[in-house]
Amino acid sequence: MRKEDARLTDTLATSTGLLTDIGWLATCPSEGGQDGIGAIEHAAVAWRDGVIEWAGPQLDLPKAMRERPTHSAGGRMVIPGLVDCHTHLVFGGWRSDEFRRRLAGESYLDIAASGGGIRKTMRQTREAEALNLQSHALDCLTEMQALGVTTVEAKTGYGLSFDDELKLLNVVEAIRPKTRSRLVSTLLAAHVVPPECNKESYIQMIVNELIPAVSAQGLARFNDIFVEEGAFTIEDAHQILDAGRRHGLEPKLHVDQLQDGDGGRLAAAVGAVSADHLEFTRPEGRQAMAAAGTVGVCLPFASLYLNQPPMDGRAFVEDGVSIAVATDFNPGSAPSYDLPLALMLACTMSRLTPSEALKGATRIAARAVGMEDQVGSIEPGKRADFAELSADNVDEWLYHFRPNVCVRTWIDGQPVN
Ligand code: NIG
Ligand code: FE
């Protein structure tokens, strides 16, 4: 059993509950496509032992459920707990100096070539005590919960050696029992080649030693790679993702972020669960992803901070690709975990509608982390994870953007804040 599945059986709630007086409920069901958010006015949701039993118009609430412990949403909007399906949660140290350097005209790749970028965070992360990495990640998760985020994918990628990548995965394992957030681990050893290795020997270490160890210890569900100039090639991706597959790790990709690298067609060829970034993906890539059923992940913060053209979310949706929206939270290209802000930017920059953006951070994001049978929608059988927002509906929420309108977050039918 995977770690996150084991966590789900360890039910914290042991009772029934009812949330009433929901002014506007977005259920975000699997059907209905990118903008099918299943909105219901004047709604209620009932659960038992942390699992949703019923959701619908309050007038239709079954009699047998009316007497259970009741909480009022006070007419507010309720959405499924948000799913941040792409973060680099565990890292040591920030890179505000690079923010200043980029504003002065240096490029992300130039800064990386001068010893900054991912390798700088690698040095800071290797030096950091595991306990400090844990407490930093936990603090971030608490802040994310306050924004309504209940499930978070966490990538490695700042260890870049056998021991240091395992150290980061073990940081996630150490915080799993200390947070109510659901965590999904992804191995991103193939982020860049560390300075002490040549690329071939580093890839051999990932393929022959690290992936088998991660798999044997059940430390990750996904295997990711950064395909880009200065990082890895399409051929490297086949080698590393195939090795992961043989050991039960499903492929994910960072592709087409800084230039067109044929990432959409690569995603389809390797059967990636998701392909993320996609700022420069061509129509052939979008069509290949649509045919393969690969989720595209829109990461507006990275485009914004690196002053890159954004991913064209509208074109992907029109070509039939399901689009998730995530923060890409990391100390370089996306130093923010504010997923609601990313949703607003996915509308303004990537041309998604507010409903499409919401579906992209709930049901579709859950699919991007293989959790769609447990989270991402408010339907019977799903975990009772919700966010109560002080907004009228999704359009008003993402249009009238305010610092934080989440007034209460629920995980497993219990408030966490
Ligand atoms: O997703 N693109 C590669 N990796 C991260 C950036 C990591 C960093 O700059 O530290 C990303 O944008
Ligand atoms: Fe990323």
CSV table of C-alpha atoms and ligand atoms in Angstrom, one decimal, residues 86 88 95 98 102 108 117-119 121 155 157-158 188 191-192 226-228 231 254-255 257-258 276-277 279 299 302 306 328-334, ligand 1:
chain,number,residue,atom,x,y,z
A,86,HIS,CA,2.9,20.6,-8.7
A,88,HIS,CA,8.8,21.7,-5.0
A,95,ARG,CA,16.9,33.2,-4.0
A,98,GLU,CA,18.1,36.1,-8.5
A,102,ARG,CA,16.4,38.9,-13.5
A,108,TYR,CA,17.0,32.3,-15.9
A,117,GLY,CA,19.4,28.6,-10.0
A,118,ILE,CA,18.6,25.0,-9.1
A,119,ARG,CA,22.2,24.2,-8.2
A,121,THR,CA,19.2,25.6,-4.0
A,155,LYS,CA,8.8,17.0,-5.7
A,157,GLY,CA,15.0,17.8,-7.1
A,158,TYR,CA,17.2,19.8,-4.8
A,188,LEU,CA,12.6,14.7,-9.5
A,191,HIS,CA,16.1,18.2,-12.3
A,192,VAL,CA,19.6,19.1,-13.4
A,226,PHE,CA,13.1,18.6,-16.5
A,227,VAL,CA,13.6,18.4,-20.3
A,228,GLU,CA,15.3,21.7,-21.2
A,231,ALA,CA,19.0,20.0,-18.0
A,254,HIS,CA,8.6,19.5,-16.9
A,255,VAL,CA,8.6,20.4,-20.6
A,257,GLN,CA,9.0,25.8,-20.4
A,258,LEU,CA,11.7,28.0,-22.0
A,276,ASP,CA,3.7,20.5,-16.9
A,277,HIS,CA,4.6,24.1,-18.0
A,279,GLU,CA,4.5,27.5,-22.5
A,299,LEU,CA,1.8,27.1,-13.9
A,302,ALA,CA,6.6,30.5,-13.4
A,306,LEU,CA,10.5,34.5,-15.5
A,328,ASP,CA,5.0,25.2,-9.0
A,329,PHE,CA,6.0,26.6,-5.6
A,330,ASN,CA,9.8,26.7,-5.4
A,331,PRO,CA,12.5,29.2,-4.4
A,332,GLY,CA,13.4,30.2,-8.0
A,333,SER,CA,10.8,30.4,-10.7
A,334,ALA,CA,7.7,30.4,-8.5
B,1,NIG,O1,9.3,24.0,-12.4
B,1,NIG,N1,11.8,24.1,-14.4
B,1,NIG,C1,12.4,23.5,-13.5
B,1,NIG,N2,12.1,23.5,-12.2
B,1,NIG,C2,11.4,24.5,-11.5
B,1,NIG,C3,12.3,25.6,-11.1
B,1,NIG,C4,13.1,25.3,-10.0
B,1,NIG,C5,14.0,26.4,-9.6
B,1,NIG,O2,14.2,27.4,-10.3
B,1,NIG,O3,14.5,26.2,-8.5
B,1,NIG,C6,10.2,24.9,-12.2
B,1,NIG,O4,10.0,26.0,-12.7
